[in-house]
Amino acid sequence: QVQLVESGGGLVQAGGSLRLSCTASGRTFDSGAMGWFRQAPGKEREFVAAISWSASNTYYADSVKGRFTISKDNAKNTVYLQMNSLKPEDTAVYYCTGRKGSTIWTMPGRYDDWGQGTQVTVSS
């Protein structure tokens, strides 16, 4: 019954920034990990970042480490992805996800709930 809704995507020039938001509703798992994946046309869904329920642990893909920051506000049931120094290769649909357990995984099959996605396009 968990519903995840992403927002904040759009078109940005290379080197620019965007902040994605994901708001959860319904029967949320308040002890689970949450994260972001992305998928470009013809490509596999790719892990981007994840965060524990308490925000004590975070994990990033090597391709975005140092540029992206994941954070959350449990009171608002919202997870954020701050994306800086964007590159054209960051262009993709970005999906918010969550799982029942607290362990952070990089495999999409380990996550239980998914948002509808938000498009991020970075122009060169």
JSON list of C-alpha atoms in Angstrom, two decimals:
[
{"chain": "A", "resi": 1, "resn": "GLN", "atom": "CA", "xyz": [0.00, 0.00, 0.00]},
{"chain": "A", "resi": 2, "resn": "VAL", "atom": "CA", "xyz": [3.05, 2.27, -0.03]},
{"chain": "A", "resi": 3, "resn": "GLN", "atom": "CA", "xyz": [2.96, 4.93, -2.70]},
{"chain": "A", "resi": 4, "resn": "LEU", "atom": "CA", "xyz": [6.02, 6.89, -3.81]},
{"chain": "A", "resi": 5, "resn": "VAL", "atom": "CA", "xyz": [5.80, 10.03, -5.91]},
{"chain": "A", "resi": 6, "resn": "GLU", "atom": "CA", "xyz": [8.87, 11.74, -7.39]},
{"chain": "A", "resi": 7, "resn": "SER", "atom": "CA", "xyz": [9.16, 15.35, -8.43]},
{"chain": "A", "resi": 8, "resn": "GLY", "atom": "CA", "xyz": [11.81, 17.89, -9.34]},
{"chain": "A", "resi": 9, "resn": "GLY", "atom": "CA", "xyz": [13.04, 16.57, -12.65]},
{"chain": "A", "resi": 10, "resn": "GLY", "atom": "CA", "xyz": [13.58, 18.77, -15.65]},
{"chain": "A", "resi": 11, "resn": "LEU", "atom": "CA", "xyz": [16.02, 20.11, -18.19]},
{"chain": "A", "resi": 12, "resn": "VAL", "atom": "CA", "xyz": [19.32, 21.55, -17.04]},
{"chain": "A", "resi": 13, "resn": "GLN", "atom": "CA", "xyz": [22.60, 22.50, -18.67]},
{"chain": "A", "resi": 14, "resn": "ALA", "atom": "CA", "xyz": [25.76, 20.55, -17.97]},
{"chain": "A", "resi": 15, "resn": "GLY", "atom": "CA", "xyz": [27.31, 21.73, -14.73]},
{"chain": "A", "resi": 16, "resn": "GLY", "atom": "CA", "xyz": [23.95, 22.73, -13.30]},
{"chain": "A", "resi": 17, "resn": "SER", "atom": "CA", "xyz": [21.97, 21.35, -10.39]},
{"chain": "A", "resi": 18, "resn": "LEU", "atom": "CA", "xyz": [18.60, 19.80, -9.64]},
{"chain": "A", "resi": 19, "resn": "ARG", "atom": "CA", "xyz": [16.97, 18.52, -6.49]},
{"chain": "A", "resi": 20, "resn": "LEU", "atom": "CA", "xyz": [14.64, 15.56, -6.71]},
{"chain": "A", "resi": 21, "resn": "SER", "atom": "CA", "xyz": [12.02, 14.83, -4.08]},
{"chain": "A", "resi": 22, "resn": "CYS", "atom": "CA", "xyz": [10.18, 11.63, -3.27]},
{"chain": "A", "resi": 23, "resn": "THR", "atom": "CA", "xyz": [7.20, 11.63, -0.96]},
{"chain": "A", "resi": 24, "resn": "ALA", "atom": "CA", "xyz": [5.84, 8.41, 0.51]},
{"chain": "A", "resi": 25, "resn": "SER", "atom": "CA", "xyz": [2.26, 7.79, 1.55]},
{"chain": "A", "resi": 26, "resn": "GLY", "atom": "CA", "xyz": [0.17, 4.88, 2.67]},
{"chain": "A", "resi": 27, "resn": "ARG", "atom": "CA", "xyz": [1.54, 2.12, 4.85]},
{"chain": "A", "resi": 28, "resn": "THR", "atom": "CA", "xyz": [5.16, 3.17, 4.86]},
{"chain": "A", "resi": 29, "resn": "PHE", "atom": "CA", "xyz": [7.98, 1.09, 6.29]},
{"chain": "A", "resi": 30, "resn": "ASP", "atom": "CA", "xyz": [9.48, 3.38, 8.89]},
{"chain": "A", "resi": 31, "resn": "SER", "atom": "CA", "xyz": [12.57, 1.26, 9.46]},
{"chain": "A", "resi": 32, "resn": "GLY", "atom": "CA", "xyz": [13.47, 0.52, 5.88]},
{"chain": "A", "resi": 33, "resn": "ALA", "atom": "CA", "xyz": [16.08, 1.84, 3.52]},
{"chain": "A", "resi": 34, "resn": "MET", "atom": "CA", "xyz": [15.21, 4.12, 0.62]},
{"chain": "A", "resi": 35, "resn": "GLY", "atom": "CA", "xyz": [17.07, 5.08, -2.49]},
{"chain": "A", "resi": 36, "resn": "TRP", "atom": "CA", "xyz": [17.23, 6.27, -6.05]},
{"chain": "A", "resi": 37, "resn": "PHE", "atom": "CA", "xyz": [17.78, 4.39, -9.28]},
{"chain": "A", "resi": 38, "resn": "ARG", "atom": "CA", "xyz": [17.91, 5.72, -12.81]},
{"chain": "A", "resi": 39, "resn": "GLN", "atom": "CA", "xyz": [17.24, 4.25, -16.22]},
{"chain": "A", "resi": 40, "resn": "ALA", "atom": "CA", "xyz": [18.16, 5.60, -19.63]},
{"chain": "A", "resi": 41, "resn": "PRO", "atom": "CA", "xyz": [16.46, 4.32, -22.82]},
{"chain": "A", "resi": 42, "resn": "GLY", "atom": "CA", "xyz": [17.75, 0.88, -23.73]},
{"chain": "A", "resi": 43, "resn": "LYS", "atom": "CA", "xyz": [19.75, 0.61, -20.52]},
{"chain": "A", "resi": 44, "resn": "GLU", "atom": "CA", "xyz": [19.39, -1.41, -17.34]},
{"chain": "A", "resi": 45, "resn": "ARG", "atom": "CA", "xyz": [18.05, 0.24, -14.23]},
{"chain": "A", "resi": 46, "resn": "GLU", "atom": "CA", "xyz": [21.10, 1.59, -12.42]},
{"chain": "A", "resi": 47, "resn": "PHE", "atom": "CA", "xyz": [21.67, 2.21, -8.73]},
{"chain": "A", "resi": 48, "resn": "VAL", "atom": "CA", "xyz": [22.35, 5.83, -7.82]},
{"chain": "A", "resi": 49, "resn": "ALA", "atom": "CA", "xyz": [22.15, 6.30, -4.05]},
{"chain": "A", "resi": 50, "resn": "ALA", "atom": "CA", "xyz": [20.49, 4.92, -0.93]},
{"chain": "A", "resi": 51, "resn": "ILE", "atom": "CA", "xyz": [19.94, 5.97, 2.66]},
{"chain": "A", "resi": 52, "resn": "SER", "atom": "CA", "xyz": [18.99, 4.19, 5.86]},
{"chain": "A", "resi": 53, "resn": "TRP", "atom": "CA", "xyz": [15.82, 5.07, 7.74]},
{"chain": "A", "resi": 54, "resn": "SER", "atom": "CA", "xyz": [17.74, 7.03, 10.37]},
{"chain": "A", "resi": 55, "resn": "ALA", "atom": "CA", "xyz": [20.00, 8.59, 7.71]},
{"chain": "A", "resi": 56, "resn": "SER", "atom": "CA", "xyz": [23.00, 7.24, 9.61]},
{"chain": "A", "resi": 57, "resn": "ASN", "atom": "CA", "xyz": [24.21, 5.36, 6.53]},
{"chain": "A", "resi": 58, "resn": "THR", "atom": "CA", "xyz": [24.37, 6.39, 2.90]},
{"chain": "A", "resi": 59, "resn": "TYR", "atom": "CA", "xyz": [25.81, 4.74, -0.18]},
{"chain": "A", "resi": 60, "resn": "TYR", "atom": "CA", "xyz": [26.50, 6.13, -3.63]},
{"chain": "A", "resi": 61, "resn": "ALA", "atom": "CA", "xyz": [27.36, 4.76, -7.02]},
{"chain": "A", "resi": 62, "resn": "ASP", "atom": "CA", "xyz": [30.91, 5.63, -8.02]},
{"chain": "A", "resi": 63, "resn": "SER", "atom": "CA", "xyz": [29.60, 7.57, -11.00]},
{"chain": "A", "resi": 64, "resn": "VAL", "atom": "CA", "xyz": [27.80, 10.10, -8.79]},
{"chain": "A", "resi": 65, "resn": "LYS", "atom": "CA", "xyz": [29.85, 10.13, -5.62]},
{"chain": "A", "resi": 66, "resn": "GLY", "atom": "CA", "xyz": [30.98, 13.64, -4.76]},
{"chain": "A", "resi": 67, "resn": "ARG", "atom": "CA", "xyz": [28.32, 15.19, -6.98]},
{"chain": "A", "resi": 68, "resn": "PHE", "atom": "CA", "xyz": [25.03, 13.83, -5.62]},
{"chain": "A", "resi": 69, "resn": "THR", "atom": "CA", "xyz": [23.75, 13.88, -2.04]},
{"chain": "A", "resi": 70, "resn": "ILE", "atom": "CA", "xyz": [20.87, 11.82, -0.69]},
{"chain": "A", "resi": 71, "resn": "SER", "atom": "CA", "xyz": [18.97, 13.01, 2.37]},
{"chain": "A", "resi": 72, "resn": "LYS", "atom": "CA", "xyz": [15.60, 12.55, 3.99]},
{"chain": "A", "resi": 73, "resn": "ASP", "atom": "CA", "xyz": [13.03, 14.10, 6.28]},
{"chain": "A", "resi": 74, "resn": "ASN", "atom": "CA", "xyz": [11.19, 11.35, 8.12]},
{"chain": "A", "resi": 75, "resn": "ALA", "atom": "CA", "xyz": [8.62, 13.78, 9.52]},
{"chain": "A", "resi": 76, "resn": "LYS", "atom": "CA", "xyz": [7.61, 14.63, 5.96]},
{"chain": "A", "resi": 77, "resn": "ASN", "atom": "CA", "xyz": [8.06, 11.08, 4.62]},
{"chain": "A", "resi": 78, "resn": "THR", "atom": "CA", "xyz": [10.29, 12.58, 1.96]},
{"chain": "A", "resi": 79, "resn": "VAL", "atom": "CA", "xyz": [13.62, 11.58, 0.44]},
{"chain": "A", "resi": 80, "resn": "TYR", "atom": "CA", "xyz": [15.72, 14.00, -1.57]},
{"chain": "A", "resi": 81, "resn": "LEU", "atom": "CA", "xyz": [18.46, 13.71, -4.14]},
{"chain": "A", "resi": 82, "resn": "GLN", "atom": "CA", "xyz": [20.55, 16.83, -4.60]},
{"chain": "A", "resi": 83, "resn": "MET", "atom": "CA", "xyz": [22.35, 16.59, -7.92]},
{"chain": "A", "resi": 84, "resn": "ASN", "atom": "CA", "xyz": [25.23, 18.97, -8.60]},
{"chain": "A", "resi": 85, "resn": "SER", "atom": "CA", "xyz": [27.74, 19.23, -11.43]},
{"chain": "A", "resi": 86, "resn": "LEU", "atom": "CA", "xyz": [25.36, 17.39, -13.70]},
{"chain": "A", "resi": 87, "resn": "LYS", "atom": "CA", "xyz": [26.69, 15.72, -16.82]},
{"chain": "A", "resi": 88, "resn": "PRO", "atom": "CA", "xyz": [24.91, 14.66, -20.02]},
{"chain": "A", "resi": 89, "resn": "GLU", "atom": "CA", "xyz": [25.44, 11.03, -19.01]},
{"chain": "A", "resi": 90, "resn": "ASP", "atom": "CA", "xyz": [23.22, 11.67, -15.98]},
{"chain": "A", "resi": 91, "resn": "THR", "atom": "CA", "xyz": [20.25, 11.96, -18.33]},
{"chain": "A", "resi": 92, "resn": "ALA", "atom": "CA", "xyz": [17.68, 9.32, -17.36]},
{"chain": "A", "resi": 93, "resn": "VAL", "atom": "CA", "xyz": [14.39, 8.69, -15.67]},
{"chain": "A", "resi": 94, "resn": "TYR", "atom": "CA", "xyz": [15.03, 8.73, -11.94]},
{"chain": "A", "resi": 95, "resn": "TYR", "atom": "CA", "xyz": [13.03, 6.40, -9.72]},
{"chain": "A", "resi": 96, "resn": "CYS", "atom": "CA", "xyz": [12.53, 6.54, -5.98]},
{"chain": "A", "resi": 97, "resn": "THR", "atom": "CA", "xyz": [12.40, 3.22, -4.16]},
{"chain": "A", "resi": 98, "resn": "GLY", "atom": "CA", "xyz": [12.08, 1.73, -0.69]},
{"chain": "A", "resi": 99, "resn": "ARG", "atom": "CA", "xyz": [12.42, -1.62, 1.01]},
{"chain": "A", "resi": 100, "resn": "LYS", "atom": "CA", "xyz": [11.13, -3.19, 4.18]},
{"chain": "A", "resi": 101, "resn": "GLY", "atom": "CA", "xyz": [14.54, -4.03, 5.59]},
{"chain": "A", "resi": 102, "resn": "SER", "atom": "CA", "xyz": [17.20, -1.65, 6.78]},
{"chain": "A", "resi": 103, "resn": "THR", "atom": "CA", "xyz": [20.03, -3.02, 4.65]},
{"chain": "A", "resi": 104, "resn": "ILE", "atom": "CA", "xyz": [21.15, -0.91, 1.71]},
{"chain": "A", "resi": 105, "resn": "TRP", "atom": "CA", "xyz": [21.36, -2.85, -1.57]},
{"chain": "A", "resi": 106, "resn": "THR", "atom": "CA", "xyz": [22.38, -1.82, -5.07]},
{"chain": "A", "resi": 107, "resn": "MET", "atom": "CA", "xyz": [20.19, -4.40, -6.81]},
{"chain": "A", "resi": 108, "resn": "PRO", "atom": "CA", "xyz": [16.72, -3.19, -7.80]},
{"chain": "A", "resi": 109, "resn": "GLY", "atom": "CA", "xyz": [15.20, -6.59, -7.01]},
{"chain": "A", "resi": 110, "resn": "ARG", "atom": "CA", "xyz": [15.91, -6.03, -3.34]},
{"chain": "A", "resi": 111, "resn": "TYR", "atom": "CA", "xyz": [13.51, -3.09, -3.16]},
{"chain": "A", "resi": 112, "resn": "ASP", "atom": "CA", "xyz": [9.77, -3.40, -2.62]},
{"chain": "A", "resi": 113, "resn": "ASP", "atom": "CA", "xyz": [8.12, -0.15, -3.70]},
{"chain": "A", "resi": 114, "resn": "TRP", "atom": "CA", "xyz": [8.76, 2.15, -6.64]},
{"chain": "A", "resi": 115, "resn": "GLY", "atom": "CA", "xyz": [7.68, 5.58, -7.78]},
{"chain": "A", "resi": 116, "resn": "GLN", "atom": "CA", "xyz": [6.59, 6.44, -11.30]},
{"chain": "A", "resi": 117, "resn": "GLY", "atom": "CA", "xyz": [9.84, 8.20, -12.14]},
{"chain": "A", "resi": 118, "resn": "THR", "atom": "CA", "xyz": [10.83, 11.73, -13.04]},
{"chain": "A", "resi": 119, "resn": "GLN", "atom": "CA", "xyz": [12.77, 12.71, -16.15]},
{"chain": "A", "resi": 120, "resn": "VAL", "atom": "CA", "xyz": [16.15, 14.40, -15.80]},
{"chain": "A", "resi": 121, "resn": "THR", "atom": "CA", "xyz": [17.72, 15.73, -18.98]},
{"chain": "A", "resi": 122, "resn": "VAL", "atom": "CA", "xyz": [21.17, 17.32, -18.99]},
{"chain": "A", "resi": 123, "resn": "SER", "atom": "CA", "xyz": [22.11, 19.20, -22.13]},
{"chain": "A", "resi": 124, "resn": "SER", "atom": "CA", "xyz": [25.69, 19.51, -23.34]}
]
